[in-house]
Short mmCIF file of C-alpha atoms in Angstrom, two decimals:
data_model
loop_
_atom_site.label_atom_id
_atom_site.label_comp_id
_atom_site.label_asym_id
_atom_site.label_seq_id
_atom_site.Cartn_x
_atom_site.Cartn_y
_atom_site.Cartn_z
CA UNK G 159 20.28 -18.70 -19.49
CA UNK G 160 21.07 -21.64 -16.94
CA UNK G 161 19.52 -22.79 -14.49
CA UNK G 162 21.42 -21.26 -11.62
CA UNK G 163 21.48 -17.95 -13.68
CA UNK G 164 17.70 -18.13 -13.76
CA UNK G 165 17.45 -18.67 -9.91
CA UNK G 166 19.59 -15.38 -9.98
CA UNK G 167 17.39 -13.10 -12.18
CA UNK G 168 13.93 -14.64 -10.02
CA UNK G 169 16.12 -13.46 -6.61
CA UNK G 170 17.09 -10.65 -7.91
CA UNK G 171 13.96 -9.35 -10.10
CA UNK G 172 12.17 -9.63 -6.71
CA UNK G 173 14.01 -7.16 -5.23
CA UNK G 174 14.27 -4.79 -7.83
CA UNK G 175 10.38 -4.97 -8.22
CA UNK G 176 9.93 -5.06 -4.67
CA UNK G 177 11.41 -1.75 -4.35
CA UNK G 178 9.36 -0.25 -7.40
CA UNK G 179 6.27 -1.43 -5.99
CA UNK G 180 7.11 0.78 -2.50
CA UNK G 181 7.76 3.39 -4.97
CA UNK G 182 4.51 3.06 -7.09
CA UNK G 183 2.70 3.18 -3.48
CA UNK G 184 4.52 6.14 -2.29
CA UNK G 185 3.74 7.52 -5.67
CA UNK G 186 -0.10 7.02 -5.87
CA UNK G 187 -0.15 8.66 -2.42
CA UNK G 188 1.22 11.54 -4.13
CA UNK G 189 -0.96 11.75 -7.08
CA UNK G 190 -4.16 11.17 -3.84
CA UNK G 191 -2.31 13.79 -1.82
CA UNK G 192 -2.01 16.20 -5.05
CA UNK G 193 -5.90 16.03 -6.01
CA UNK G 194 -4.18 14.14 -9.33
CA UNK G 195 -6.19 11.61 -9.40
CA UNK G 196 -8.38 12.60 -12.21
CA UNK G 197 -5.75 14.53 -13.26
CA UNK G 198 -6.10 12.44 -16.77
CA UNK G 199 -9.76 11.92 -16.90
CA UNK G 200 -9.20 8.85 -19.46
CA UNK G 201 -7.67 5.41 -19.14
CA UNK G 202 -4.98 4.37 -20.38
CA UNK G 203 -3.87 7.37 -22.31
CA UNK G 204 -4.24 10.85 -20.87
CA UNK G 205 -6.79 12.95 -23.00
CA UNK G 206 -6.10 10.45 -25.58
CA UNK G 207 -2.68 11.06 -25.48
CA UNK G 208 0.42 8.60 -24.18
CA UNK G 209 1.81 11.44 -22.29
CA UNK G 210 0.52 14.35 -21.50
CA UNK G 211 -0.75 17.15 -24.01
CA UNK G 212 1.99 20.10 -24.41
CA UNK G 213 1.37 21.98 -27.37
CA UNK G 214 -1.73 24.45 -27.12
CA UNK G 215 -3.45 22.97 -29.87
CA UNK G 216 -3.52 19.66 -28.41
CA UNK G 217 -4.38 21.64 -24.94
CA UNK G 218 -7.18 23.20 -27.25
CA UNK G 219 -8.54 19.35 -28.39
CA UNK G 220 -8.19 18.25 -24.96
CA UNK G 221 -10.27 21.13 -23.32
CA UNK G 222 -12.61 20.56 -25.84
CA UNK G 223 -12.99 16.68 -25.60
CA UNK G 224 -13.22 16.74 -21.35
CA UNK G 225 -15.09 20.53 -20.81
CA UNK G 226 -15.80 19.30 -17.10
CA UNK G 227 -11.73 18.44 -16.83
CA UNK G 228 -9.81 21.23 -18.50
CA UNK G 229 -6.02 20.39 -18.67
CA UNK G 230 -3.93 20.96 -15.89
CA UNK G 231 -0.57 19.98 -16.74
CA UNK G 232 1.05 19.14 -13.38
CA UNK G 233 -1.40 16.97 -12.19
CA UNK G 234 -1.82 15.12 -15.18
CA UNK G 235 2.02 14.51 -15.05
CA UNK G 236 1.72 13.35 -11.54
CA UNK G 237 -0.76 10.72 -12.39
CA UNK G 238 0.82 9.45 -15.71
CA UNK G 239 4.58 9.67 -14.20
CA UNK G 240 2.39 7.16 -11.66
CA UNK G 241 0.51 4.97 -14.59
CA UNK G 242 4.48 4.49 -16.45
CA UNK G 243 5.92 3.05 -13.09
CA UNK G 244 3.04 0.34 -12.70
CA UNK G 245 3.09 -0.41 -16.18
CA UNK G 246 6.90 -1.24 -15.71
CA UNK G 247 6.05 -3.39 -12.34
CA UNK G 248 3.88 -5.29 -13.89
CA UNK G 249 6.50 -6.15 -16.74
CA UNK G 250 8.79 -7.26 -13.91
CA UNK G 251 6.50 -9.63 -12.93
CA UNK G 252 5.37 -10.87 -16.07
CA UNK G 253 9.00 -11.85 -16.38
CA UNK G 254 9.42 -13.18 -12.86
CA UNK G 255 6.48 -15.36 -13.41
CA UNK G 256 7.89 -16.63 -17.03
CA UNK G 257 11.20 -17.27 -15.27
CA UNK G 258 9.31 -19.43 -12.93
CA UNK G 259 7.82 -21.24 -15.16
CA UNK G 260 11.17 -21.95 -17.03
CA UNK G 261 11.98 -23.41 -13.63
CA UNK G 262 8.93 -25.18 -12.39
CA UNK G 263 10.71 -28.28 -12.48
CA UNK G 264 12.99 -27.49 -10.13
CA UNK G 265 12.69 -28.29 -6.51
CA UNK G 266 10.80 -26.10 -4.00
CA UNK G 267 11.01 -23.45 -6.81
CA UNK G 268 7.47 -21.50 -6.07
CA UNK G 269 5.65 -20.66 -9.25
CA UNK G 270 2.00 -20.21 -8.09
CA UNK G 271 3.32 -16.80 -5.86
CA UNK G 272 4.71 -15.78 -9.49
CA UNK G 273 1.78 -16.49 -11.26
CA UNK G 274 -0.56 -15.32 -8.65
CA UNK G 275 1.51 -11.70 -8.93
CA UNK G 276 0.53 -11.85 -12.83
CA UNK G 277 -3.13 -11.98 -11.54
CA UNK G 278 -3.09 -9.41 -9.12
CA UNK G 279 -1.06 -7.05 -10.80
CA UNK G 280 -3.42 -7.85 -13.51
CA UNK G 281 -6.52 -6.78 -10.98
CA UNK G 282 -4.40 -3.45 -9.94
CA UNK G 283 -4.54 -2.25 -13.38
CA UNK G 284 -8.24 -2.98 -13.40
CA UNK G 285 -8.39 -0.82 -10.29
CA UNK G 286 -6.55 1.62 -11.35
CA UNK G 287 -9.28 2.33 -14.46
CA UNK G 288 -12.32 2.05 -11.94
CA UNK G 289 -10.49 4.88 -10.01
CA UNK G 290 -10.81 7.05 -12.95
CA UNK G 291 -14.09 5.87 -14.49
CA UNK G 292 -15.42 5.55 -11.46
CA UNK G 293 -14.40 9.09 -10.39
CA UNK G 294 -12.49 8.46 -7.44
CA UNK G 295 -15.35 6.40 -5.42
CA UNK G 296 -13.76 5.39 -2.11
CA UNK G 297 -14.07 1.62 -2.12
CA UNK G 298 -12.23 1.46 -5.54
CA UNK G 299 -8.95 3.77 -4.26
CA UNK G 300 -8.81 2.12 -1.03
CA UNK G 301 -9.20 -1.29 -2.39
CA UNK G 302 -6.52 0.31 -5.23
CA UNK G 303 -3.96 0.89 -2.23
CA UNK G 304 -4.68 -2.23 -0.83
CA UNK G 305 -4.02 -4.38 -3.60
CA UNK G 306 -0.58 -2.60 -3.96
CA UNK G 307 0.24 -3.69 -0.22
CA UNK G 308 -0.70 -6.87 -1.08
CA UNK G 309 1.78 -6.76 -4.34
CA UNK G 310 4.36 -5.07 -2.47
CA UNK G 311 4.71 -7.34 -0.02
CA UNK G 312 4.01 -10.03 -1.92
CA UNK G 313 6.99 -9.15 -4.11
CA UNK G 314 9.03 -9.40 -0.74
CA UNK G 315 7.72 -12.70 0.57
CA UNK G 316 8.37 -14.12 -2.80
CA UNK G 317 12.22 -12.77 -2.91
CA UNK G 318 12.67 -14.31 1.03
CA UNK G 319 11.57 -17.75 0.45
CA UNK G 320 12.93 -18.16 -3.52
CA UNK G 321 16.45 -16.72 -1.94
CA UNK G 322 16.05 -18.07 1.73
CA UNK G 323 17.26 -14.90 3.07
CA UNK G 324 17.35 -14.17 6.88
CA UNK G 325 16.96 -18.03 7.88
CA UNK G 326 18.51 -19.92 10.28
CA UNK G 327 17.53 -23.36 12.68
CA UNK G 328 14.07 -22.99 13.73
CA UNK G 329 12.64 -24.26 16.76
CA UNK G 330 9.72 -24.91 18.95
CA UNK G 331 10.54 -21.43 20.85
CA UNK G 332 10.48 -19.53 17.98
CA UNK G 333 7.52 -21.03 16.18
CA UNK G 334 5.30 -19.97 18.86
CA UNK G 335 5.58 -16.45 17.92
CA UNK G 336 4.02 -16.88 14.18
CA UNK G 337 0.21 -17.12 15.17
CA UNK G 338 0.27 -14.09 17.13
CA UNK G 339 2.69 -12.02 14.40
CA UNK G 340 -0.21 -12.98 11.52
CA UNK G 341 -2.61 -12.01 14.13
CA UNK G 342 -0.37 -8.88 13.88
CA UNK G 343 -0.29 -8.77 10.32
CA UNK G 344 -4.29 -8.85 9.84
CA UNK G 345 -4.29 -5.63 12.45
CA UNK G 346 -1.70 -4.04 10.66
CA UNK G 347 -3.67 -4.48 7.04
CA UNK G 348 -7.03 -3.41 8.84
CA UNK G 349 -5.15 0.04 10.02
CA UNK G 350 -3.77 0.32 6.34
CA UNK G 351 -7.28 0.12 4.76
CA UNK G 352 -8.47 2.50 7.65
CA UNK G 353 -6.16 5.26 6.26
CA UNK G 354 -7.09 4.42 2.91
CA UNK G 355 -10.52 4.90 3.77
CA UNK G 356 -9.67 8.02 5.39
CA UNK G 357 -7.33 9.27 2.94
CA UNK G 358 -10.13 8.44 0.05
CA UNK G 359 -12.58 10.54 1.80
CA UNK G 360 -10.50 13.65 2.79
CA UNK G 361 -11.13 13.03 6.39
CA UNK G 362 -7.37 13.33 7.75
CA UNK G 363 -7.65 16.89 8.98
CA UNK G 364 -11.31 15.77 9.95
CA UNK G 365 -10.28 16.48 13.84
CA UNK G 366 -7.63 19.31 13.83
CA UNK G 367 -6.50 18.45 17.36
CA UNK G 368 -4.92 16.14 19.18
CA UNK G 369 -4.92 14.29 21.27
CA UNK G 370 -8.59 14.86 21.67
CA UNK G 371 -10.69 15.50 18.43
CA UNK G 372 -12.74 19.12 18.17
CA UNK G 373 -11.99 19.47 22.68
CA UNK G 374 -13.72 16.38 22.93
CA UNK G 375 -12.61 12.31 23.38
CA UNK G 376 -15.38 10.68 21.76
CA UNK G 377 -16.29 12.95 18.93
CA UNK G 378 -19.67 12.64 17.01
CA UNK G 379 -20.31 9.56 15.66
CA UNK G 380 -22.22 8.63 12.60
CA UNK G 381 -20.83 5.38 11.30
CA UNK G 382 -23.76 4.43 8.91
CA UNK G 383 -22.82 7.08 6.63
CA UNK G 384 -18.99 6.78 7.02
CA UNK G 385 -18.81 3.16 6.46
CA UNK G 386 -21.11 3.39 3.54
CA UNK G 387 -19.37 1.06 1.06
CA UNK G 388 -21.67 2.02 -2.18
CA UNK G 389 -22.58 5.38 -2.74
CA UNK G 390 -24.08 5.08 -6.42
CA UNK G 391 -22.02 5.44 -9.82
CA UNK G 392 -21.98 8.41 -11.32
CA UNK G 393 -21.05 10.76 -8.74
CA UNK G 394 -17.87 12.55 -8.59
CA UNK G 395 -16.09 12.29 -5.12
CA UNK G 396 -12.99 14.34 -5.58
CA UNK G 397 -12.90 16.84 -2.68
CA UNK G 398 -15.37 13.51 -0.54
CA UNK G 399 -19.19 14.29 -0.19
CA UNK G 400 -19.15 12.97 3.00
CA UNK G 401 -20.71 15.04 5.92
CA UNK G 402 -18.54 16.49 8.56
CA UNK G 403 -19.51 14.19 11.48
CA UNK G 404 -18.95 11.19 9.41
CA UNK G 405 -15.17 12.46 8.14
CA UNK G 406 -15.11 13.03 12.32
CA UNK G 407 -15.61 9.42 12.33
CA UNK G 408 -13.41 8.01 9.92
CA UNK G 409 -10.63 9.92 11.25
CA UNK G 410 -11.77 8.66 15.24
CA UNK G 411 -11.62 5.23 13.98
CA UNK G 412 -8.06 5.35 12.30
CA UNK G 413 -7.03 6.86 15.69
CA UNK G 414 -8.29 4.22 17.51
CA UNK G 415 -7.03 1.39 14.70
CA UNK G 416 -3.64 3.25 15.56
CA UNK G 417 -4.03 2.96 19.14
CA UNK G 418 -4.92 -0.62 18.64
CA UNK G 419 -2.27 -1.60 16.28
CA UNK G 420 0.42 0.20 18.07
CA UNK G 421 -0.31 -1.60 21.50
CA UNK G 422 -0.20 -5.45 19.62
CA UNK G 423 2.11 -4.77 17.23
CA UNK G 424 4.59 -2.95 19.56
CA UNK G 425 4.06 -5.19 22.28
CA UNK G 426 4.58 -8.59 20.69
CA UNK G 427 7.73 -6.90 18.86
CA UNK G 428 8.90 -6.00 21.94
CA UNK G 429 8.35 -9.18 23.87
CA UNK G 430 10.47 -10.69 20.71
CA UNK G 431 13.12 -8.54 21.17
CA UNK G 432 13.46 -9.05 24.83
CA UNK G 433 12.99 -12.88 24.56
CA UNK G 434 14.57 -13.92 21.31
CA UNK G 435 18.54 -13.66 20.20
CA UNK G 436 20.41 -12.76 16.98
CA UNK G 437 18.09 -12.11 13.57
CA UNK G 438 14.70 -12.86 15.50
CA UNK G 439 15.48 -9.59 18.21
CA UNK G 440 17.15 -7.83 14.83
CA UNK G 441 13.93 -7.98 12.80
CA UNK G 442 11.19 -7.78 15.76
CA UNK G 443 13.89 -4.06 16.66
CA UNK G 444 13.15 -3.37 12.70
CA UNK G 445 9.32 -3.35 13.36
CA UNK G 446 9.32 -1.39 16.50
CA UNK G 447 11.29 1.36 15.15
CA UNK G 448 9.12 1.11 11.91
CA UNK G 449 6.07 1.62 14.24
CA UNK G 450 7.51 4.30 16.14
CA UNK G 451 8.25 6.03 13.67
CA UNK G 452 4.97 5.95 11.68
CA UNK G 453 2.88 6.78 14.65
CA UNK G 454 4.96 9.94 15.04
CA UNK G 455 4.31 11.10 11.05
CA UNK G 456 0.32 10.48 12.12
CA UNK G 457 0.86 12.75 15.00
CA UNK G 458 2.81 15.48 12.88
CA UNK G 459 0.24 15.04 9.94
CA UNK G 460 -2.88 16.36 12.96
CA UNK G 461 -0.76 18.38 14.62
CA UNK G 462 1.01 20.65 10.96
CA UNK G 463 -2.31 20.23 9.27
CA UNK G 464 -1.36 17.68 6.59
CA UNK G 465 1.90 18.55 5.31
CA UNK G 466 2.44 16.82 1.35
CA UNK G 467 5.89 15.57 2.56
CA UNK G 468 5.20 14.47 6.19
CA UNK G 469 1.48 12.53 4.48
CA UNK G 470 3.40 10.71 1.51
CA UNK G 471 5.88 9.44 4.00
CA UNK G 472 3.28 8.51 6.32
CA UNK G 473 2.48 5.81 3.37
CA UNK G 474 5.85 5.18 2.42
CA UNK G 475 6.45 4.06 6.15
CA UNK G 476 3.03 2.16 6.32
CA UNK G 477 4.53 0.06 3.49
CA UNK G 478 8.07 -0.44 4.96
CA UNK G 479 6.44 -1.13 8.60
CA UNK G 480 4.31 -3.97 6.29
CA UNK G 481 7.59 -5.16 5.26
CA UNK G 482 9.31 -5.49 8.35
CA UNK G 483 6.21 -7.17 9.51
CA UNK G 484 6.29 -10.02 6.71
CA UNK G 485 10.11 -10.37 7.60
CA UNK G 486 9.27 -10.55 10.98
CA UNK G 487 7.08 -13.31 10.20
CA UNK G 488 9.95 -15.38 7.63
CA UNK G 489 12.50 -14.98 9.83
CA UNK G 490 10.11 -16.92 12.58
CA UNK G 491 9.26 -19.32 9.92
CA UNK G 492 12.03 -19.86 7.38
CA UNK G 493 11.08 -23.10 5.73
CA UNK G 494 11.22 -22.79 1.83
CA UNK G 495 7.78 -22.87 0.73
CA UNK G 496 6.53 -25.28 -2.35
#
């Protein structure tokens, strides 16, 4: 393989894993969504199998191993169909990172994003385990999601810069936009581990209503228990153990991170659009329908009482508005990083 060919496959491998990694998110909302999640109480296998167990007698050995976890086929088929797909991403990357390093020597070829991947995806497997043998705790599945953001847009920032897609002349009007879009970006990220923290501790149908919560605009409140990091090992929190006033709380708090993210992000995308021409108005347009539309799948998700299709695309979205946010943010800067 040349060296242009090899520049190809990194472009190109970036993509392809890119678009896994949205799927691998969409798909671990699923499996959260589905109560799958110990769905194979064991790590890697699934009741010591490498799929799941079909036949009764292995049913039988399974039931018998994991008393507290009796088989249920679906879900454990949800969560492994999950486990396969991340095991393949991280193969992508392992390969994007060894083409990299074919090609270190080449200039402004970026091989610490490629290796740093290798780490993280590295981490996300970790995290994955902990959310089994640690039986779902909160922290570990919303740090879980979070660290499959990070790799999915990762993914993306590394296929923009290696390919220098989206770029043109940059200038002193259009830098002035990139402090306030990472600004955007850290908003956006808080708001993303605010779901996950709802999500994590079944607090989305917490406040039935909307736009108020339970008749009321500031619902009750009792933050030291909802934003209780460490809640002991052992414990099982499929189904959350949270009270009702502090899923009330969560679920206030995502609504206001909502509110808050929708304001800045939609505001500076639209002061782009208005003030910028050609690619710059093209990708800040991107965001704001993005946000538009992921604001309306929170409403629908209160407002139908959590339908599975309507809450897996709310995630699916939250990872293409992420996306569209990181473009926003090469397109303002599109030097090739080293």
């Amino acid at each position: 393989m040349n060296a242009s060919s090899s520049q190809q496959w990194i472009l190109r491998l970036s993509l392809a894993a890119t678009a896994i990694a949205v799927c691998v998110v969409v798909l671990g909302a699923w499996v959260r969504l589905t109560d799958a999640g110990l769905g194979c109480p064991d790590w890697p296998g699934c009741y010591g199998h490498i799929g799941v167990p079909d036949t009764p007698e292995e049913v039988a050995a399974a039931n018998a191993a994991y008393p507290e976890r009796p088989v249920e086929t679906q879900k454990a088929w949800n969560e492994m169909i999950h486990r396969y797909l991340a095991s393949f991403l991280g193969l992508v990357i392992l390969v994007i990172a060894w083409l990299a390093l074919k090609e270190r020597n080449r200039p402004h070829q970026l091989v610490a994003l490629p290796l740093g991947l290798v780490a993280l995806v590295i981490l996300q497997g970790l995290m994955g385990m902990w959310t089994v043998t640690l039986l779902l705790k909160p922290a570990v599945v919303t740090a879980h999601l979070l660290g499959g953001m990070a790799t999915t847009s990762l993914l993306f920032w590394l296929a923009l810069r290696h390919g220098r897609l989206f770029t043109y002349n940059q200038n002193a009007a259009t830098a002035r936009w990139l402090p306030w879009s990472l600004v955007g970006l850290g908003i956006l990220t808080m708001q993303i581990a605010l779901g996950g923290w709802t999500s994590t501790n079944y607090a989305a149908l917490a406040c039935p209503d909307f736009p108020t919560c339970h008749g009321q605009w500031m619902p009750w409140w009792d933050a030291d228990q909802a934003f209780q990091v460490w809640h002991g090992l052992g414990q099982d929190f499929e189904g959350g153990v949270l009270s009702n006033e502090a899923r009330v709380t969560i679920h206030a708090t995502h609504r206001l991170g909502a509110l808050v993210t929708f304001l800045y992000i939609g505001g500076l995308a639209l002061w782009i659009a208005v003030s910028s021409p050609g690619l710059l108005r093209i990708a800040a347009c991107l965001v704001l329908i993005l946000l538009g539309i992921q604001v309306a799948l929170g409403i629908a998700n209160i407002v139908m009482y959590l339908p599975l299709s309507i809450a897996v695309a709310h995630n699916g979205v939250a990872a293409l508005l992420l996306l569209s946010l990181v473009t926003l943010i090469h397109v303002i800067n599109p030097r090739q990083a080293t």
